[in-house]
Tab-separated table of C-alpha atoms and ligand atoms in Angstrom:
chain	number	residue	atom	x	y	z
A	1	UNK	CA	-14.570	-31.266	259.631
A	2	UNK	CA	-13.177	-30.055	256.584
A	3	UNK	CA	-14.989	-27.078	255.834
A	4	UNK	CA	-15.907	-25.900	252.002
A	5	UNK	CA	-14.518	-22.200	250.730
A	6	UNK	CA	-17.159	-20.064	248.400
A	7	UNK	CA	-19.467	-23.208	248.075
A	8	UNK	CA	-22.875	-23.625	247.536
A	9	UNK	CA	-26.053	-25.186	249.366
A	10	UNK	CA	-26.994	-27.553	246.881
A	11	UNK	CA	-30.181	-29.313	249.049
A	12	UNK	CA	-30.849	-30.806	245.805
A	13	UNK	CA	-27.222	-32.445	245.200
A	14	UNK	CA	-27.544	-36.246	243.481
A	15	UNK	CA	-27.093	-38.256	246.385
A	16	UNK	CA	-27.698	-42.111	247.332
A	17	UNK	CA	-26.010	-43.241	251.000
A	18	UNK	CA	-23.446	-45.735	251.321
A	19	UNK	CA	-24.810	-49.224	250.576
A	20	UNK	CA	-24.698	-51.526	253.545
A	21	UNK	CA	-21.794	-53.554	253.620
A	22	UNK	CA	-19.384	-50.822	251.543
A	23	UNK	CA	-16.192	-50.022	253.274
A	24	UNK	CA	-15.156	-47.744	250.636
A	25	UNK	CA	-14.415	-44.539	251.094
A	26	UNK	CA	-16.437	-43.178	247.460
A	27	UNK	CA	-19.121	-45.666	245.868
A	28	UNK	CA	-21.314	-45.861	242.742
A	29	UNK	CA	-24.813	-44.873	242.213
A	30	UNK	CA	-26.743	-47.979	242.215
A	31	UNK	CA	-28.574	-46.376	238.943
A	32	UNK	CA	-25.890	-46.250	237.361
A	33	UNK	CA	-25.256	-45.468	233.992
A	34	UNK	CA	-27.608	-42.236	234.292
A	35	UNK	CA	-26.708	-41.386	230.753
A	36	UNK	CA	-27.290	-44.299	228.518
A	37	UNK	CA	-25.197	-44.395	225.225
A	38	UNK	CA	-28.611	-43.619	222.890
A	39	UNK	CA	-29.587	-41.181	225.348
A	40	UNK	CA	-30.221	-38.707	222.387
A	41	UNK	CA	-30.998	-39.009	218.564
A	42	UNK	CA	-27.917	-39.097	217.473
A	43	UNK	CA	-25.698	-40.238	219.598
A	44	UNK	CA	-23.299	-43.049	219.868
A	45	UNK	CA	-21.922	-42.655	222.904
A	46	UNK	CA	-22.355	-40.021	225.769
A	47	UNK	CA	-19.369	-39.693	228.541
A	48	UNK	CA	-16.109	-37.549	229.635
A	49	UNK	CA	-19.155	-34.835	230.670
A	50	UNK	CA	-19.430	-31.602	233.507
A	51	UNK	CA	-22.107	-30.428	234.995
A	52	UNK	CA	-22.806	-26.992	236.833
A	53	UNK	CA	-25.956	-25.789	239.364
A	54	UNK	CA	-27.640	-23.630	237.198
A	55	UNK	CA	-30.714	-21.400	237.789
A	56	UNK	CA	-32.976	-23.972	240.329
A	57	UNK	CA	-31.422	-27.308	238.505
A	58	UNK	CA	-28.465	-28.330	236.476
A	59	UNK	CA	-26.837	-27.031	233.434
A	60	UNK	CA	-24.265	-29.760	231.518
A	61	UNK	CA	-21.858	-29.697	228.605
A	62	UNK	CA	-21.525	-33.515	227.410
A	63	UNK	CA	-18.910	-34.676	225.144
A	64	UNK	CA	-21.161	-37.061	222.439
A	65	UNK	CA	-19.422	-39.347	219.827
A	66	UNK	CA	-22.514	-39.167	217.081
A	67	UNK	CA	-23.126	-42.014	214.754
A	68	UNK	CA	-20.511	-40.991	212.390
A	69	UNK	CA	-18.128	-41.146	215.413
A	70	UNK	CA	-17.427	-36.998	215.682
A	71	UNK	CA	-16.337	-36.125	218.708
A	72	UNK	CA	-18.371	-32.905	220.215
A	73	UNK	CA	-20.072	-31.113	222.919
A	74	UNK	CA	-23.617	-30.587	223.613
A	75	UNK	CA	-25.655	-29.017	225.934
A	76	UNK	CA	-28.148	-30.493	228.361
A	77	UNK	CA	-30.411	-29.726	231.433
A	78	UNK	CA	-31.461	-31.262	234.321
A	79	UNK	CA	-33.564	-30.580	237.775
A	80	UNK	CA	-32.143	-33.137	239.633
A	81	UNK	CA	-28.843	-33.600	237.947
A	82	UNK	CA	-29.786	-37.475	237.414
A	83	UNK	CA	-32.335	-36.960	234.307
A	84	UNK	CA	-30.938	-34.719	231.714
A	85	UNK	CA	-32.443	-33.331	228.663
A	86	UNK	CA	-29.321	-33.248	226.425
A	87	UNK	CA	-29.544	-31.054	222.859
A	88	UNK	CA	-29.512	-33.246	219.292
A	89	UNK	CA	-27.647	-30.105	218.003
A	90	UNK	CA	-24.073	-29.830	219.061
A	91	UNK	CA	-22.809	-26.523	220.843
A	92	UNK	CA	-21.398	-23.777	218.607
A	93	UNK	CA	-19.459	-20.631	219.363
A	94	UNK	CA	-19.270	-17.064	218.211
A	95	UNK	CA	-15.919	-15.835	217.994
A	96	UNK	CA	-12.976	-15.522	215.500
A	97	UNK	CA	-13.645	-18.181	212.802
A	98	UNK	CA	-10.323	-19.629	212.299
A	99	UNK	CA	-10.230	-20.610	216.065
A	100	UNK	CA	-14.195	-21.131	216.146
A	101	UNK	CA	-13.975	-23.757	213.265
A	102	UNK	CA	-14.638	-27.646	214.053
A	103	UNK	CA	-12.190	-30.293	213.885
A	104	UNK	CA	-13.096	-32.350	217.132
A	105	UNK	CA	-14.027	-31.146	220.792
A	106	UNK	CA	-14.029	-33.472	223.685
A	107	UNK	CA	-13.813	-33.615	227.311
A	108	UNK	CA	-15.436	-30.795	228.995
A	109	UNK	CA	-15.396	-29.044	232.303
A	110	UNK	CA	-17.023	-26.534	233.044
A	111	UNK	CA	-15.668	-23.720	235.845
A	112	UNK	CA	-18.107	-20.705	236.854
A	113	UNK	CA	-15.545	-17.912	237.810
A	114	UNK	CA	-17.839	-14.740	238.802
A	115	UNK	CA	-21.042	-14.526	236.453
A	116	UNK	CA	-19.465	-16.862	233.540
A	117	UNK	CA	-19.811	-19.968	233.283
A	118	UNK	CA	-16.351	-21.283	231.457
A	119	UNK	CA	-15.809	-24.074	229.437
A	120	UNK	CA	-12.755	-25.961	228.484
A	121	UNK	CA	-12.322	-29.130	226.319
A	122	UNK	CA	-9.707	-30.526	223.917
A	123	UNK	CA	-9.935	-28.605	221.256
A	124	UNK	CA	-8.734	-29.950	217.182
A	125	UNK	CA	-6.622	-27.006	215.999
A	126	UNK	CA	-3.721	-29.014	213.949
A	127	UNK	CA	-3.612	-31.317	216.869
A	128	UNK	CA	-5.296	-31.636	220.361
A	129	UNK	CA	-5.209	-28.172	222.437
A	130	UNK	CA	-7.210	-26.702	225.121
A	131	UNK	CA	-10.111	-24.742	223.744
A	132	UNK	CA	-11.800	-21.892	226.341
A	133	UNK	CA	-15.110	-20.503	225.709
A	134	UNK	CA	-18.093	-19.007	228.200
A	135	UNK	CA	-21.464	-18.712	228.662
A	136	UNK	CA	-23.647	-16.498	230.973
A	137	UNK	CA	-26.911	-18.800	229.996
A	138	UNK	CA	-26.341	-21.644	228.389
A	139	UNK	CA	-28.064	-20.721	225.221
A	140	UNK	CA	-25.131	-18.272	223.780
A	141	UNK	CA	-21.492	-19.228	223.795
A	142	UNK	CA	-18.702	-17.320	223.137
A	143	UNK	CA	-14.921	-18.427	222.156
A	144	UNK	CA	-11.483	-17.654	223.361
A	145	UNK	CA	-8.308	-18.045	222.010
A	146	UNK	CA	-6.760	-22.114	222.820
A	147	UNK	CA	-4.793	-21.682	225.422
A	148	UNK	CA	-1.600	-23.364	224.598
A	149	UNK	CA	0.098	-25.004	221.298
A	150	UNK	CA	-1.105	-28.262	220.332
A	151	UNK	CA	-0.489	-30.714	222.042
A	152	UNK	CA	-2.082	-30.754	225.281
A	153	UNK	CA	-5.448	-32.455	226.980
A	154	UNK	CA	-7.439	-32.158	229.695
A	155	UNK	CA	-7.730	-27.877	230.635
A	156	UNK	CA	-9.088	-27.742	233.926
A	157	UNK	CA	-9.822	-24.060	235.118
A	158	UNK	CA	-9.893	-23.168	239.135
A	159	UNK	CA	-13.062	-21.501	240.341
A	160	UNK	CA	-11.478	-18.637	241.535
A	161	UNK	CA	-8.843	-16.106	240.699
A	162	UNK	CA	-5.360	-16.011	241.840
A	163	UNK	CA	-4.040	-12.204	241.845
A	164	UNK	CA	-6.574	-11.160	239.364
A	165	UNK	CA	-4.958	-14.191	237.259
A	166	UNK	CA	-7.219	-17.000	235.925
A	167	UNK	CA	-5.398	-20.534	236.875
A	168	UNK	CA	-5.891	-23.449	234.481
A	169	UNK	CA	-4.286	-27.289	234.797
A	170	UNK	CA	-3.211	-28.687	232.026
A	171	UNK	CA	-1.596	-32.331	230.771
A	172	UNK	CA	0.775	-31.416	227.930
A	173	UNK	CA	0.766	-34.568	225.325
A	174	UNK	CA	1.190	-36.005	221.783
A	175	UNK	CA	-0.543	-36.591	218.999
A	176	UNK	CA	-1.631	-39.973	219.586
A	177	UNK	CA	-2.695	-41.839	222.661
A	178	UNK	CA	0.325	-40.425	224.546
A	179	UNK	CA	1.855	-43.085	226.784
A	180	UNK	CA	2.901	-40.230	229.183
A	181	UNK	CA	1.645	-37.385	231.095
A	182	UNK	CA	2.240	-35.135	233.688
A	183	UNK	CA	-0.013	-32.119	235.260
A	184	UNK	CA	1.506	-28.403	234.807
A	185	UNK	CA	-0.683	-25.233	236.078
A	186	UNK	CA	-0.749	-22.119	233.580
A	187	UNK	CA	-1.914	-18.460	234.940
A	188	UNK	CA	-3.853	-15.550	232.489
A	189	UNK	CA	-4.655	-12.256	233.317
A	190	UNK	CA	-6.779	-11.867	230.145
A	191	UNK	CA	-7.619	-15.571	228.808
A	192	UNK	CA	-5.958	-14.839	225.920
A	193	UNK	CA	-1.593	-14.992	227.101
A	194	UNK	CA	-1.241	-17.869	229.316
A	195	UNK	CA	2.211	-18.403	230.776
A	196	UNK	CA	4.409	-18.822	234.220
A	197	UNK	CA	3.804	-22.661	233.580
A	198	UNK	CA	4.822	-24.404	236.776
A	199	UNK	CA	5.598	-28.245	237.138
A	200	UNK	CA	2.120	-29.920	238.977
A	201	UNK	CA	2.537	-33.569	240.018
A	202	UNK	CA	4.019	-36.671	237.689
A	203	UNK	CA	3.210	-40.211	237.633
A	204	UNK	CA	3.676	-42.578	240.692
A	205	UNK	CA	6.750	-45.083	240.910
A	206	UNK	CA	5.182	-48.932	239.710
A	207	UNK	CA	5.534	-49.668	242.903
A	208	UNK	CA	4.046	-47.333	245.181
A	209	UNK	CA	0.820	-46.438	243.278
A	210	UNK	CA	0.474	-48.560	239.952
A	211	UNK	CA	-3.043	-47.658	238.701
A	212	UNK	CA	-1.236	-43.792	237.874
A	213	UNK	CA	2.173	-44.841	237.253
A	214	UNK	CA	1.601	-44.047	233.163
A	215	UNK	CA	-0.159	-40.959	233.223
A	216	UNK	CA	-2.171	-38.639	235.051
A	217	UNK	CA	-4.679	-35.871	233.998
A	218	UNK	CA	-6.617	-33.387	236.246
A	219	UNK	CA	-10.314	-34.557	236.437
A	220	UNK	CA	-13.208	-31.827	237.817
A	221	UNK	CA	-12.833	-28.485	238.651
A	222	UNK	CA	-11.339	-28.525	242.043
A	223	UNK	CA	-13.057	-27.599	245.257
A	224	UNK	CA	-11.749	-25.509	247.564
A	225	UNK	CA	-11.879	-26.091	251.323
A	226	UNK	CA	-9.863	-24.872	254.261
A	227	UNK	CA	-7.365	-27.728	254.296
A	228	UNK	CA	-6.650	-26.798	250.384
A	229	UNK	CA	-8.145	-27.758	247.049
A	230	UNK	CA	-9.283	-31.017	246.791
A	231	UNK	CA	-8.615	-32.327	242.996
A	232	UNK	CA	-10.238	-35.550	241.501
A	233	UNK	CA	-7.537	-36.961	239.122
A	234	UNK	CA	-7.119	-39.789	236.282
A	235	UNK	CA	-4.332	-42.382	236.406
A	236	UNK	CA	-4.033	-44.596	233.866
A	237	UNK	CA	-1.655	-48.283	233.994
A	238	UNK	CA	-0.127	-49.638	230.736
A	239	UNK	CA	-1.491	-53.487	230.791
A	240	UNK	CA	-0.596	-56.196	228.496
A	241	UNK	CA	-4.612	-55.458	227.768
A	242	UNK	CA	-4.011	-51.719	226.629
A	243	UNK	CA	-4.705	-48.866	228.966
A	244	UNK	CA	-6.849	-48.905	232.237
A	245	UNK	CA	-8.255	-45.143	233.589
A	246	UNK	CA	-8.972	-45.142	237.494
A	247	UNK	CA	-9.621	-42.187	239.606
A	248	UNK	CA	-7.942	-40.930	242.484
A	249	UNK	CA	-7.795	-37.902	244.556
A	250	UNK	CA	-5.051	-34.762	245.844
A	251	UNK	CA	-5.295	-32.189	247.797
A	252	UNK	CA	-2.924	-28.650	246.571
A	253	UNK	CA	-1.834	-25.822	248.825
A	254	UNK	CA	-4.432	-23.166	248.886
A	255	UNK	CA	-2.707	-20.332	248.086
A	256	UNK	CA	-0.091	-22.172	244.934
A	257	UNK	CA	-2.288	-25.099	243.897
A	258	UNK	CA	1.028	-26.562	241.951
A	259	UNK	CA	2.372	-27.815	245.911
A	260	UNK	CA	1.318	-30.643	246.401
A	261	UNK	CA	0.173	-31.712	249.719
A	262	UNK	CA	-1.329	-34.932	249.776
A	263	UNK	CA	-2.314	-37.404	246.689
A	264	UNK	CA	-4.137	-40.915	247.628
A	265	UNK	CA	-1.820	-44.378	246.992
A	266	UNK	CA	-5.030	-46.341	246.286
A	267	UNK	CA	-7.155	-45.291	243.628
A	268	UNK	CA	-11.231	-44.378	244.649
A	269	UNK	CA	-13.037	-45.849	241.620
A	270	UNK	CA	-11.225	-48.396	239.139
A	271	UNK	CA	-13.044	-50.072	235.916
A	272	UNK	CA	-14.854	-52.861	237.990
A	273	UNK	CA	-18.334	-53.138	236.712
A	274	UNK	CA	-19.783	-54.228	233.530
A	275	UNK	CA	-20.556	-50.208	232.313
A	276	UNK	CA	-17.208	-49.504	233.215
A	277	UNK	CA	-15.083	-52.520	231.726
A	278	UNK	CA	-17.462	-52.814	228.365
A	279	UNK	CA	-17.953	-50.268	225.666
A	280	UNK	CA	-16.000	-48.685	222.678
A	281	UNK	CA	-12.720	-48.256	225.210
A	282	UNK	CA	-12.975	-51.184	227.787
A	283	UNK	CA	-11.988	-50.404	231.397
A	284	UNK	CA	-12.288	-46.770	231.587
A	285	UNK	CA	-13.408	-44.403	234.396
A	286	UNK	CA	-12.472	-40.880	233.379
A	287	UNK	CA	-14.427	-38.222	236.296
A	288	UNK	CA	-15.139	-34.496	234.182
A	289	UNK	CA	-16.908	-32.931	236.947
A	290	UNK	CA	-18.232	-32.921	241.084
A	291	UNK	CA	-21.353	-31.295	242.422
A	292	UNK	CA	-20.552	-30.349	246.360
A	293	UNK	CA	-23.024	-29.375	248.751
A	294	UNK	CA	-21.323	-26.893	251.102
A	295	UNK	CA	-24.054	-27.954	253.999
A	296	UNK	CA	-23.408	-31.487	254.470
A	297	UNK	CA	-19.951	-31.914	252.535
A	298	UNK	CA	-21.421	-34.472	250.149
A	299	UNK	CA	-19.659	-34.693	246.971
A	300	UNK	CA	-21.265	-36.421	243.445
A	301	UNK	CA	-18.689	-37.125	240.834
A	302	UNK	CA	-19.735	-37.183	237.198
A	303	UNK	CA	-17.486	-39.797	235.116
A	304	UNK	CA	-17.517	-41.375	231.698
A	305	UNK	CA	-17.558	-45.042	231.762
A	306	UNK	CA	-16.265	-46.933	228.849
A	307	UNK	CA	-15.459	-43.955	226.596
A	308	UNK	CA	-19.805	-44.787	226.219
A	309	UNK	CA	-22.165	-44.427	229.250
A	310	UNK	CA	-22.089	-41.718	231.886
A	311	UNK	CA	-21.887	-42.441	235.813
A	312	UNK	CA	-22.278	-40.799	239.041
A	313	UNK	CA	-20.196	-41.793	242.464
A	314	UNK	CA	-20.369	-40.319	245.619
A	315	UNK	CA	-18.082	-39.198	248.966
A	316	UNK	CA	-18.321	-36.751	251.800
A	317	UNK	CA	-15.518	-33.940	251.970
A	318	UNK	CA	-15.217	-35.014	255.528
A	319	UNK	CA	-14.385	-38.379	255.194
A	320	UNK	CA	-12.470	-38.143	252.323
A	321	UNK	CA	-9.967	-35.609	253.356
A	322	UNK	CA	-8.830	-37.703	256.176
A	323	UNK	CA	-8.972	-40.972	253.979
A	324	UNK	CA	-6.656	-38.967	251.157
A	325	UNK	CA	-4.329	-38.214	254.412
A	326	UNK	CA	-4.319	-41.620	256.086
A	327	UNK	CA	-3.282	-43.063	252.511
A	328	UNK	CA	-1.209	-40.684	250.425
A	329	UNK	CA	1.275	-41.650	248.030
A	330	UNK	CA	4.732	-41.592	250.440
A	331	UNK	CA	7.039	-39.226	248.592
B	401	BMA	C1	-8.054	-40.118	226.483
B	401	BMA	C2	-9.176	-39.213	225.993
B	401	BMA	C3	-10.450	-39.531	226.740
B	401	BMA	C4	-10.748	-41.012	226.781
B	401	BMA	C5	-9.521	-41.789	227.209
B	401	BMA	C6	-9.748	-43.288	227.161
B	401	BMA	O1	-6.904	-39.924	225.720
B	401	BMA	O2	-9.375	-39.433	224.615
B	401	BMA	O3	-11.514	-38.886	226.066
B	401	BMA	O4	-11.771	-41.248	227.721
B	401	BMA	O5	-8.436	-41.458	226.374
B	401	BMA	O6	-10.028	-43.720	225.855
């Protein structure tokens, strides 16, 4: 039994059991999408999205294409972490206007590290960085300085610090749709200088792994148990059809999360049903965040489907440790 590090009870955790007949080791909500693409006023499409335990329920940051197709972040709430109240107003920060202005924000996660809840997204500033801001409530947000030079996606902070230095994941890219992309991890002692950049994990070789043999990008915040962190990760193939987003899984060395230890051959969710291969991007399953309940080890990942809908899937820590084992990429 794999056991969970600084984790929470979460009695209330999303959660549906394996359906009869499923072999697989993670497997969809049979609800889903639980976000629909109209699910507020304005929106066109609601996806790439984290979610946090907050107060007795859930607190979210959702990345919402409106109707003019901006790309921003919003804030929603939620007592069961299924049904979510999500804000018609997008989030807006306090902090130094030439970094607080908007060009485009997308794909949150959101870390709590002590008593602040963190956020990180892509962030427009001449070109896609990594923007960092906090919260202590939800209601009043406050903005950091990006955290790199454009270009880069895909900031993913871990829960905890390292020798009083925050760690953050990051997937250095290009302007465009970058046909590349390998994970580096960054360290800060004050969220404002982040250096000591160290060389994470690349794409697989064709033919050992093919669904992440283009790119790769860290998914949730990782979750840390005693056999290391476990990390939920996009890989994305290059088809004659344009690019397909699965999700896979890793698990890093506890004490210097850029080892390593274990990353899984076969992916855990690929673009299979109709939410996930139809929508503005067909075939896309792109995870932001995972609820854990440190009782029972059961996990519920939050992914956008589509680039349009949002989805939940769900796995136990203590099968899936051994599964990521038993079937890890062979170096
Ligand atoms: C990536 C990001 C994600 C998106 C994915 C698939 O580059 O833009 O927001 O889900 O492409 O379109």
């Amino acid at each position: 039994m794999a056991k969970i590090i600084g984790g929470q009870s979460l009695p209330n955790i999303p959660w549906e059991d394996r359906p009869a007949g499923c072999k697989d080791v993670m497997w969809r909500y049979s609800a889903n999408p639980i976000i629909k693409r109209d699910a507020t006023r304005i929106s066109n499409s609601i996806f790439n999205s984290a979610v946090v335990p907050f107060g007795n329920g859930y607190a979210g940051v959702f990345r919402c294409d409106d109707k003019c197709i901006r790309m921003n972040i919003f804030v929603g709430f939620s007592d069961d972490g299924i049904n979510w109240n999500i804000s018609d107003e997008p989030l807006s920060f306090e902090g130094d206007p030439d970094v607080t202005r908007f060009e485009y924000r997308y794909d949150p996660r959101v870390c709590k590290i002590e008593d602040k809840y963190f956020i990180t997204w892509c962030n427009g500033y001449h070109g896609p960085t990594i923007g960092v801001g906090y919260t202590y409530d939800f209601k009043t947000f406050y903005q950091c300085e990006n955290a790199f030079l454009p270009y880069n996606r895909n900031g993913v902070m871990f829960p905890r610090k390292f020798n009083d230095k925050y760690l953050m994941m990051s997937r250095p890219s290009d302007t465009g749709h970058t046909p590349f992309g390998d994970i580096f991890v960054s360290e800060s002692p004050d969220l404002v200088y982040w250096g000591k950049h160290r060389f994470m994990m690349k794409p697989t070789p064709f033919d050992k792994s093919a669904w992440q043999c283009t790119k790769i990008g860290p998914g949730p915040v990782p979750i840390e148990t005693d056999e290391g962190w476990l990390l939920f990760y996009h890989g994305v193939l290059q088809s004659c059809n344009g690019f397909i987003y699965s999700f896979g899984a890793a698990i890093l060395d506890r004490d210097d999360p850029s080892k390593v230890l274990y990353r899984s051959a076969p992916y855990l969710i690929h673009p299979s049903t109709p939410y996930e291969c139809t929508g503005d991007v067909p075939n896309v399953c792109f995870p932001c965040a995972a609820l854990c309940d440190a009782d029972t080890g059961r996990i519920a990942v939050y992914y956008g489907a589509a680039d349009t809908v949002t989805a939940l899937a769900f796995t136990n820590v203590n099968e899936l440790i051994p599964w990521i084992k038993a079937n890890a990429v062979e170096e």
